[in-house]
XYZ file of C-alpha atoms in Angstrom:
608
model
C 25.298 18.750 -125.042
C 22.821 16.297 -126.448
C 21.993 13.282 -124.653
C 22.590 9.981 -126.239
C 19.679 7.701 -126.817
C 20.916 5.567 -124.034
C 20.796 8.452 -121.676
C 17.286 9.365 -122.613
C 16.108 5.874 -122.197
C 17.754 5.798 -118.793
C 16.480 9.127 -117.463
C 12.890 8.866 -118.476
C 11.928 5.782 -116.532
C 13.705 7.137 -113.477
C 11.540 10.255 -113.185
C 8.323 8.308 -113.354
C 9.546 5.912 -110.704
C 10.385 8.760 -108.258
C 6.986 10.339 -108.626
C 5.395 6.978 -108.076
C 7.333 6.483 -104.765
C 6.343 9.920 -103.451
C 2.708 9.161 -104.120
C 2.985 5.898 -102.278
C 4.695 7.625 -99.292
C 1.930 10.190 -98.973
C -0.724 7.550 -99.199
C 0.987 5.417 -96.521
C 1.264 8.377 -94.118
C -2.394 9.218 -94.667
C -3.330 5.644 -93.947
C -1.188 5.587 -90.809
C -2.715 8.814 -89.546
C -6.179 7.629 -90.317
C -5.401 4.330 -88.618
C -4.084 6.087 -85.554
C -7.109 8.326 -85.377
C -9.262 5.289 -85.569
C -7.548 3.957 -82.396
C -7.644 7.293 -80.546
C -10.790 7.779 -78.545
C -11.920 10.361 -76.102
C -11.265 9.140 -72.540
C -8.113 7.214 -73.428
C -5.005 7.706 -71.313
C -1.819 7.951 -73.426
C 1.753 8.912 -72.789
C 3.135 12.037 -74.411
C 6.153 14.332 -74.450
C 6.157 18.009 -73.543
C 7.364 19.904 -76.623
C 6.530 23.502 -75.737
C 5.202 25.712 -72.948
C 3.450 29.050 -73.474
C 1.631 31.465 -71.207
C -1.642 29.516 -71.179
C -0.954 25.966 -72.325
C 1.538 23.140 -72.299
C 1.974 21.526 -75.724
C 2.275 17.745 -75.588
C 3.115 15.437 -78.493
C 1.186 12.192 -78.180
C 2.316 10.814 -81.614
C -0.567 12.074 -83.723
C -0.657 14.442 -86.701
C -0.997 17.355 -84.326
C 0.022 18.096 -80.731
C -2.403 18.322 -77.877
C -2.908 21.207 -75.476
C -3.161 21.070 -71.668
C -3.915 24.105 -69.486
C -0.720 25.384 -67.869
C -2.523 25.431 -64.457
C -2.422 21.637 -64.345
C 1.384 21.731 -64.140
C 1.705 24.332 -61.394
C 2.253 23.452 -57.690
C 0.781 25.264 -54.697
C 3.513 27.875 -54.773
C 2.822 28.635 -58.455
C 5.983 26.974 -59.793
C 5.894 25.053 -63.064
C 6.573 21.357 -62.520
C 7.504 20.258 -66.096
C 9.885 21.298 -68.834
C 10.178 20.463 -72.562
C 11.202 16.844 -73.030
C 9.373 15.483 -69.934
C 7.046 12.550 -70.463
C 3.624 12.729 -68.893
C 0.426 10.688 -68.819
C -2.531 12.555 -70.278
C -6.229 11.921 -70.909
C -7.769 12.647 -74.298
C -10.691 14.873 -73.451
C -11.627 15.961 -76.975
C -10.177 15.807 -80.486
C -11.414 17.185 -83.801
C -10.283 15.126 -86.806
C -11.299 17.806 -89.284
C -9.234 20.604 -87.816
C -6.710 18.357 -86.068
C -7.255 19.859 -82.595
C -6.653 17.648 -79.530
C -7.564 18.690 -75.985
C -5.776 16.816 -73.202
C -5.919 16.658 -69.330
C -3.147 15.646 -67.049
C -5.208 15.759 -63.820
C -7.888 13.428 -65.107
C -5.230 11.024 -66.375
C -3.558 11.036 -63.004
C -6.827 10.180 -61.266
C -7.481 7.321 -63.649
C -3.971 5.994 -63.065
C -4.493 6.242 -59.299
C -7.712 4.257 -59.440
C -5.984 1.593 -61.476
C -3.132 1.375 -58.963
C -5.553 1.269 -56.034
C -7.623 -1.441 -57.633
C -4.496 -3.524 -58.161
C -3.465 -2.946 -54.515
C -6.928 -3.965 -53.321
C -6.948 -7.181 -55.342
C -3.404 -8.193 -54.441
C -3.548 -7.031 -50.797
C -0.713 -4.522 -51.090
C -0.543 -1.676 -48.525
C -1.027 1.938 -49.570
C 0.297 5.128 -47.992
C -1.498 8.376 -47.536
C -1.780 11.536 -45.492
C -4.526 12.087 -42.912
C -6.248 15.296 -44.005
C -9.010 15.701 -41.450
C -11.106 14.200 -38.667
C -14.529 13.179 -39.936
C -17.539 11.530 -38.339
C -16.621 8.003 -37.322
C -12.988 8.180 -38.355
C -10.393 9.923 -40.542
C -10.185 11.132 -44.149
C -6.950 9.982 -45.806
C -5.512 11.233 -49.126
C -4.079 8.243 -51.032
C -4.418 9.901 -54.437
C -8.153 9.816 -53.893
C -10.102 10.558 -50.720
C -10.404 7.400 -48.605
C -12.100 6.690 -45.261
C -10.272 5.165 -42.272
C -12.786 4.114 -39.526
C -11.819 5.059 -35.962
C -12.049 1.434 -34.796
C -9.472 0.439 -37.427
C -6.923 3.165 -36.727
C -4.988 1.206 -34.105
C -4.945 -2.120 -32.315
C -6.756 -0.553 -29.375
C -9.583 2.003 -29.517
C -8.247 5.541 -29.888
C -10.165 8.442 -28.394
C -8.169 11.361 -29.798
C -8.321 10.702 -33.539
C -7.479 14.340 -34.247
C -3.923 13.606 -33.107
C -3.428 11.710 -36.383
C -4.268 14.694 -38.625
C -1.226 15.561 -40.746
C 0.467 12.185 -40.205
C 1.294 9.765 -42.983
C -0.184 6.326 -42.395
C 0.132 2.972 -44.047
C -3.033 0.920 -44.405
C -4.671 -1.799 -46.433
C -7.756 -1.357 -48.647
C -10.580 -3.476 -47.244
C -13.423 -2.093 -49.396
C -13.122 -0.731 -52.959
C -15.891 0.638 -55.217
C -14.544 2.665 -58.154
C -17.966 3.451 -59.560
C -19.045 5.096 -56.308
C -15.548 6.404 -55.569
C -15.647 4.613 -52.236
C -12.406 3.389 -50.621
C -12.256 2.097 -47.015
C -8.912 1.545 -45.270
C -7.720 -0.425 -42.236
C -4.534 0.423 -40.421
C -5.291 -2.172 -37.735
C -4.966 -5.026 -40.248
C -1.489 -3.818 -41.166
C -0.420 -3.541 -37.529
C -1.788 -6.976 -36.674
C 0.126 -8.517 -39.549
C 3.325 -6.745 -38.499
C 2.878 -7.713 -34.861
C 2.125 -11.312 -35.748
C 5.403 -11.519 -37.636
C 7.305 -9.772 -34.839
C 5.652 -11.989 -32.227
C 6.841 -15.153 -33.918
C 10.371 -13.798 -34.219
C 10.403 -12.588 -30.598
C 9.065 -15.832 -29.142
C 11.667 -17.749 -31.107
C 14.589 -15.831 -29.651
C 13.333 -15.383 -26.049
C 14.913 -17.613 -23.416
C 14.515 -17.714 -19.648
C 17.194 -15.756 -17.833
C 18.129 -13.442 -20.693
C 18.022 -9.653 -20.312
C 15.927 -7.850 -22.921
C 14.988 -4.231 -23.591
C 11.353 -3.235 -23.966
C 9.021 -0.259 -23.881
C 6.464 0.326 -21.134
C 3.098 0.014 -22.842
C 0.606 0.019 -19.982
C 0.616 0.329 -16.178
C -1.942 -1.324 -13.900
C -2.328 -1.838 -10.158
C -0.905 -5.345 -10.394
C 1.999 -4.745 -12.764
C 3.472 -3.283 -15.944
C 3.025 -4.495 -19.536
C 6.211 -4.145 -21.571
C 6.340 -4.370 -25.367
C 9.188 -6.703 -26.318
C 8.502 -6.472 -30.041
C 5.213 -7.931 -31.182
C 4.425 -9.433 -27.801
C 3.760 -7.906 -24.398
C 5.439 -9.284 -21.293
C 4.041 -8.794 -17.778
C 6.257 -7.366 -15.072
C 4.309 -8.195 -11.912
C 4.346 -5.701 -9.056
C 6.123 -8.235 -6.808
C 9.021 -8.454 -9.275
C 9.615 -4.710 -9.578
C 11.682 -4.220 -6.421
C 13.090 -6.220 -3.526
C 11.364 -3.695 -1.288
C 7.768 -2.599 -0.806
C 6.048 -1.219 -3.935
C 3.000 0.963 -3.373
C 2.122 1.263 -7.074
C 4.085 0.431 -10.259
C 3.769 4.060 -11.388
C 6.286 4.947 -8.665
C 8.960 3.236 -10.769
C 7.806 3.486 -14.408
C 5.784 5.599 -16.799
C 4.326 4.788 -20.212
C 6.949 5.064 -22.952
C 9.959 4.273 -20.756
C 12.573 1.945 -22.165
C 13.607 -0.592 -19.538
C 15.849 -3.610 -19.270
C 14.166 -6.638 -17.743
C 14.932 -10.296 -17.115
C 12.871 -13.017 -18.792
C 11.544 -15.227 -15.980
C 9.191 -17.575 -17.850
C 8.152 -18.103 -21.487
C 5.003 -20.007 -22.478
C 5.139 -20.226 -26.278
C 1.867 -22.146 -26.512
C -0.115 -19.501 -24.625
C 2.177 -16.703 -25.880
C 2.839 -15.426 -22.363
C 6.047 -13.924 -21.036
C 6.764 -13.155 -17.371
C 9.404 -10.519 -16.674
C 11.396 -9.362 -13.663
C 13.099 -6.071 -12.879
C 14.460 -6.655 -9.394
C 16.224 -9.823 -10.589
C 18.779 -7.603 -12.320
C 20.113 -6.624 -8.897
C 21.515 -8.645 -6.009
C 19.066 -9.734 -3.320
C 19.784 -7.445 -0.333
C 18.807 -10.236 2.073
C 21.921 -12.165 1.067
C 24.079 -10.164 3.483
C 21.457 -9.174 6.070
C 23.019 -11.173 8.925
C 26.358 -9.460 8.340
C 25.034 -5.948 7.814
C 22.351 -6.067 10.508
C 23.559 -8.174 13.457
C 21.313 -8.591 16.481
C 21.786 -5.692 18.884
C 22.841 -3.174 16.250
C 21.256 0.279 16.423
C 20.315 1.686 13.024
C 18.144 4.375 11.455
C 15.234 3.566 9.146
C 12.041 4.958 7.627
C 8.526 3.884 8.587
C 6.774 2.494 5.489
C 3.519 1.200 6.950
C 1.688 1.309 10.284
C -0.721 -1.509 11.171
C -2.691 -2.505 14.260
C 0.022 -4.839 15.543
C 3.050 -2.668 14.848
C 4.988 -0.715 12.224
C 7.199 -1.721 9.293
C 10.519 0.087 8.947
C 12.665 0.103 5.792
C 16.377 -0.113 6.587
C 17.369 -0.082 2.903
C 15.597 -0.816 -0.362
C 14.323 -4.365 -0.120
C 15.020 -4.828 3.605
C 12.182 -4.175 6.044
C 11.690 -5.058 9.666
C 8.732 -5.049 12.045
C 8.477 -3.114 15.297
C 5.903 -5.066 17.259
C 3.527 -2.996 19.352
C 5.091 -4.481 22.506
C 8.509 -3.049 21.519
C 7.395 0.543 21.070
C 7.559 1.891 24.625
C 9.138 0.992 27.973
C 6.393 2.553 30.048
C 3.176 2.459 28.023
C 1.006 -0.291 26.627
C 0.530 1.050 23.115
C -2.898 0.136 21.795
C -2.755 2.211 18.620
C 0.696 2.383 16.928
C -0.498 5.306 14.815
C -0.508 7.424 17.945
C 3.311 7.136 18.020
C 4.422 6.582 14.409
C 3.386 7.541 10.883
C 4.495 6.583 7.372
C 7.629 8.365 6.223
C 8.888 9.047 9.761
C 12.607 8.551 10.407
C 13.273 6.422 13.505
C 16.167 4.693 15.254
C 15.678 1.021 16.085
C 17.622 -1.919 17.462
C 17.809 -5.286 15.696
C 16.396 -7.918 18.050
C 16.038 -10.915 15.721
C 16.996 -11.840 12.128
C 15.548 -14.747 10.134
C 17.044 -14.743 6.621
C 15.135 -17.810 5.428
C 11.779 -16.256 6.255
C 13.082 -12.781 5.326
C 12.060 -11.333 8.671
C 13.688 -8.768 10.911
C 12.375 -7.974 14.374
C 13.053 -4.440 15.556
C 12.677 -2.581 18.824
C 11.957 1.105 19.152
C 12.132 1.210 22.926
C 15.545 -0.478 23.125
C 17.013 2.406 21.150
C 16.234 4.592 24.178
C 17.382 4.294 27.825
C 15.231 1.977 29.940
C 13.910 4.083 32.829
C 13.381 0.923 34.895
C 17.019 -0.111 34.602
C 18.178 3.388 35.504
C 15.849 3.363 38.501
C 17.182 -0.022 39.619
C 20.746 1.335 39.664
C 19.763 3.982 42.229
C 17.185 2.175 44.366
C 16.903 -1.292 45.864
C 14.512 -3.231 48.064
C 14.343 -1.383 51.395
C 14.927 2.061 49.847
C 12.650 4.882 50.864
C 11.101 6.701 47.894
C 8.700 9.546 47.242
C 6.020 9.674 44.589
C 2.651 11.013 43.531
C -0.489 8.877 43.621
C -1.427 8.550 39.955
C -4.382 6.193 40.130
C -6.557 4.392 42.661
C -8.101 0.953 42.232
C -10.013 -1.378 44.528
C -6.843 -3.313 45.343
C -4.383 -0.456 45.824
C -2.811 2.780 44.667
C -0.359 3.315 41.799
C 2.376 5.776 42.604
C 4.553 7.484 39.972
C 8.073 7.424 41.372
C 9.764 8.827 38.242
C 8.552 9.526 34.695
C 7.710 6.100 33.298
C 8.257 4.239 36.575
C 5.249 3.364 38.750
C 4.932 1.332 41.924
C 1.912 -0.306 43.546
C 0.919 0.128 47.156
C -1.407 -2.788 47.838
C -4.313 -2.062 50.155
C -2.865 -4.579 52.638
C 0.333 -2.511 52.826
C -1.378 0.736 53.765
C -1.999 0.055 57.467
C -0.833 -2.449 60.038
C -4.103 -3.303 61.707
C -6.754 -1.054 60.276
C -9.205 -2.777 57.982
C -9.622 -0.766 54.723
C -12.465 -1.155 52.269
C -10.815 1.182 49.724
C -7.371 2.846 49.344
C -9.048 6.277 49.300
C -9.410 5.959 53.092
C -5.645 6.445 53.350
C -4.433 8.251 50.204
C -5.932 10.482 47.518
C -5.182 10.854 43.814
C -2.493 13.500 43.269
C -1.187 13.233 46.849
C 2.571 13.049 47.386
C 3.525 10.196 49.696
C 6.538 8.369 51.053
C 6.808 4.620 50.780
C 9.267 1.765 51.184
C 10.259 -0.562 48.320
C 9.444 -4.080 49.472
C 9.806 -5.883 46.110
C 11.223 -4.945 42.686
C 11.185 -6.881 39.371
C 12.913 -4.771 36.708
C 12.475 -7.262 33.862
C 8.694 -7.380 34.368
C 8.565 -3.693 35.355
C 6.982 -4.230 38.771
C 7.646 -2.462 42.042
C 5.760 -3.196 45.267
C 5.586 -0.398 47.834
C 4.496 -0.211 51.451
C 3.257 2.749 53.415
C 2.754 0.927 56.690
C 6.432 -0.028 56.877
C 7.168 3.635 57.581
C 4.507 3.793 60.327
C 4.722 2.553 63.932
C 3.443 -1.009 64.294
C 0.795 -0.724 67.053
C 0.384 -4.480 67.252
C 4.089 -5.128 67.802
C 4.220 -2.407 70.441
C 1.238 -3.879 72.299
C 2.475 -7.473 72.018
C 5.895 -6.454 73.297
C 4.441 -4.677 76.335
C 2.104 -7.536 77.298
C 2.182 -11.273 77.796
C -0.264 -14.153 78.107
C -2.202 -13.906 81.415
C -2.292 -10.118 81.586
C -5.650 -8.521 82.145
C -6.440 -5.583 79.900
C -9.437 -3.422 79.263
C -10.954 -2.634 75.930
C -14.065 -1.780 74.008
C -16.288 -4.142 72.016
C -15.957 -3.288 68.315
C -18.154 -6.033 66.926
C -20.534 -8.699 68.260
C -20.856 -11.892 66.222
C -22.403 -15.301 66.712
C -19.005 -16.831 67.386
C -17.458 -14.171 69.631
C -16.571 -10.608 70.513
C -13.992 -8.397 68.845
C -12.375 -6.117 71.382
C -10.139 -3.119 70.709
C -7.296 -3.309 73.262
C -5.347 -0.290 71.989
C -5.539 1.997 68.943
C -5.103 -0.322 65.972
C -4.890 -3.477 68.133
C -7.812 -5.873 68.233
C -8.370 -9.248 69.892
C -11.020 -11.959 69.628
C -12.876 -13.421 72.602
C -14.425 -16.627 71.338
C -17.946 -17.458 72.477
C -16.488 -20.405 74.413
C -14.547 -17.918 76.575
C -17.637 -15.921 77.558
C -19.736 -16.814 80.583
C -23.415 -16.740 79.605
C -26.681 -18.272 80.642
C -27.997 -21.090 78.520
C -28.007 -20.497 74.791
C -28.523 -16.806 75.145
C -26.840 -14.980 72.183
C -23.954 -12.633 72.871
C -25.873 -9.731 71.411
C -28.277 -9.990 74.341
C -25.479 -9.216 76.796
C -22.958 -7.160 74.850
C -23.200 -4.235 72.466
C -20.766 -2.368 70.311
C -18.766 0.216 72.249
C -19.253 -1.529 75.606
C -16.276 -1.465 77.950
C -14.990 -4.925 78.968
C -12.105 -6.393 80.872
C -10.344 -9.414 79.391
C -7.405 -11.751 79.894
C -4.780 -12.428 77.216
C -4.765 -16.157 76.503
C -2.883 -16.152 73.163
C -0.448 -13.913 71.283
C 0.402 -15.099 67.758
C 3.298 -13.069 66.353
C 3.216 -14.797 62.964
C -0.477 -14.230 62.312
C -0.643 -11.007 64.316
C -3.581 -12.350 66.342
C -4.575 -12.067 69.990
C -6.927 -14.446 71.822
C -8.992 -13.202 74.784
C -11.114 -14.638 77.599
C -13.746 -13.131 79.868
C -14.113 -16.127 82.150
C -13.714 -15.343 85.835
C -12.933 -11.694 85.292
C -15.055 -9.043 86.986
C -16.478 -6.632 84.452
C -16.800 -2.852 84.756
C -20.158 -1.383 85.494
C -22.507 -2.035 82.619
C -23.190 1.675 82.333
C -19.604 2.421 81.412
C -19.228 2.587 77.689
C -16.819 4.300 75.384
C -17.900 7.208 73.335
C -16.592 6.192 69.939
C -13.946 8.469 68.527
C -14.586 9.882 65.066
C -12.090 7.444 63.563
C -13.722 4.515 65.364
C -17.143 5.621 64.190
C -15.913 5.810 60.634
C -14.455 2.315 60.934
C -17.664 0.951 62.437
C -19.712 2.537 59.674
C -17.407 0.973 57.152
C -17.751 -2.397 58.792
C -21.508 -2.013 58.778
C -21.373 -1.413 55.039
C -19.811 -4.801 54.425
C -21.219 -7.100 57.152
C -21.045 -10.153 54.957
C -17.335 -9.695 54.428
C -16.654 -9.194 58.163
C -18.790 -12.092 59.209
C -17.183 -14.297 56.580
C -13.791 -13.564 58.054
C -14.840 -14.184 61.638
C -17.471 -16.897 61.610
C -15.255 -19.959 61.967
C -15.079 -21.013 65.670
C -11.854 -22.165 67.324
C -11.133 -25.850 67.247
C -10.119 -25.811 70.880
C -11.209 -23.928 73.920
C -9.546 -20.550 74.198
C -8.493 -20.390 70.510
C -10.223 -17.861 68.312
C -10.963 -18.575 64.619
C -8.084 -17.910 62.242
C -8.498 -14.893 60.010
C -6.251 -15.366 57.015
C -4.276 -12.464 55.716
C -4.520 -12.006 51.949
C -1.520 -13.659 50.335
C 0.898 -11.443 48.432
C 0.117 -13.229 45.191
C -3.437 -11.853 45.276
C -2.165 -8.290 44.958
C -1.877 -8.590 41.217
C -1.898 -6.877 38.863
C 1.362 -5.288 39.866
C 2.589 -1.815 39.070
C 3.869 -2.621 35.631
C 0.614 -4.283 34.562
C -1.620 -1.452 35.741
C 0.723 0.980 34.095
C 0.237 -0.802 30.808
C -3.509 -0.989 31.172
C -3.766 2.716 31.936
């Protein structure tokens, strides 16, 4: 078939046009490739697509005339597993390319580092936080991996100085970049800045919602001698030691430990000074509210000694309720000078409530009233006039203390040891440890005093003599003492009379000592018998005297008495120096009043 002229004319131009278009297409592609190579430089980071993976390399298409190669090792994790597959997009760094042979060498690791530096620089400029893992403890702080190795100073790890920085190794931390130098690869972090910012925000929120009286939950952050600091969320509240318990608190650590979560009551909020006072005991009812009902006066109850002081001991009846045993309420029979000799902390005791003052939150307790009172028991079995036996426990200048029963002592005053004999010391009659009989002449149970008498159980020589004689009788005796104002004459054993100087016939102003001597036998007349004062007045006027050579040989007892009197001449003379106001009346020698016998048995018992 021959083509028509029209067909020839049509086909010929078409073939030339097609060849012309192909030439243009090749030229355009060459120009594009050349243009792209002009923009591709070593050190650029570009994005490419993984197209193939072989045993040694990963082939990545970055949009150039040829693909680039990256060592397979850059895409393997620590376990040796490949981390990419064909079709994944990755950032790569152009390390080297050869335009002549079309070879391109790429690096994923170097691209990643460049990307990291760019991200870190942006975070530094804009103040964004970064996260990283603490890899090791270094001098002065910690090394943190945030894509590059960064330094976290120890002083900036936490809000408070941290001694054990190694505890952070392996932890992920969030921090802010405070110093950035890409050229020197120097990055410094601060975790403290992040925490301060977080706490500042939390503090504002917490202070806004806190109100007095509300119950909040917090975490024990620190414990001191004076209280506990509790983190309420951005702000610490103080739980003072006095607000921990209604009872006695030795140390806050007895109730809390760091890290405990506790519920507390907000007592006061000072938003200007950012201070919050907390209470723990306020969550519970005040035990003193019902003290008068639960602990009425006179009730006997058990408690535990919490503290022993010089003036007594504190006893806890229940948590928050304490009472004081005063030292005077510790024993019926002893004067306790050191409470620690009887009680110690932690000891369980039984006490009796003696007084309750709710307003002052005071309870008075008695230890001795929880036990039988030996004085009251003694008083039920003995009365004034009863005869008792006891052992001399102690001797003093004014008498002897006699233990009648355990815890019960009586006093025998020196004036109640003999009817007429003058004693300079109780040891002349009784000795320590000696068992004696005595008569109760006075008893005061409330003040724990008993007065005893030995002489009441002895014959009364004076009464016997006064009964057998009367005024006007003449009797013989022996001079026991010669004084300036008269003669003392022993008329019978234990019976003595006074012959005043006015009743003695003498020459001129001659002293009595010139005519009479101790032990001389004389004959006298009874001119006065005073039953109340137990005194006898004598007279020598007109009475013939025995021969001057007759004198009594002093008995051993008399000699002892005379020696004793010689030891205290001033006392004897003081008693006998006052002359009678009328003829025939001897000076009055006053008997010591009963009130001068003090201290009584109970007082000496306490002192000893």
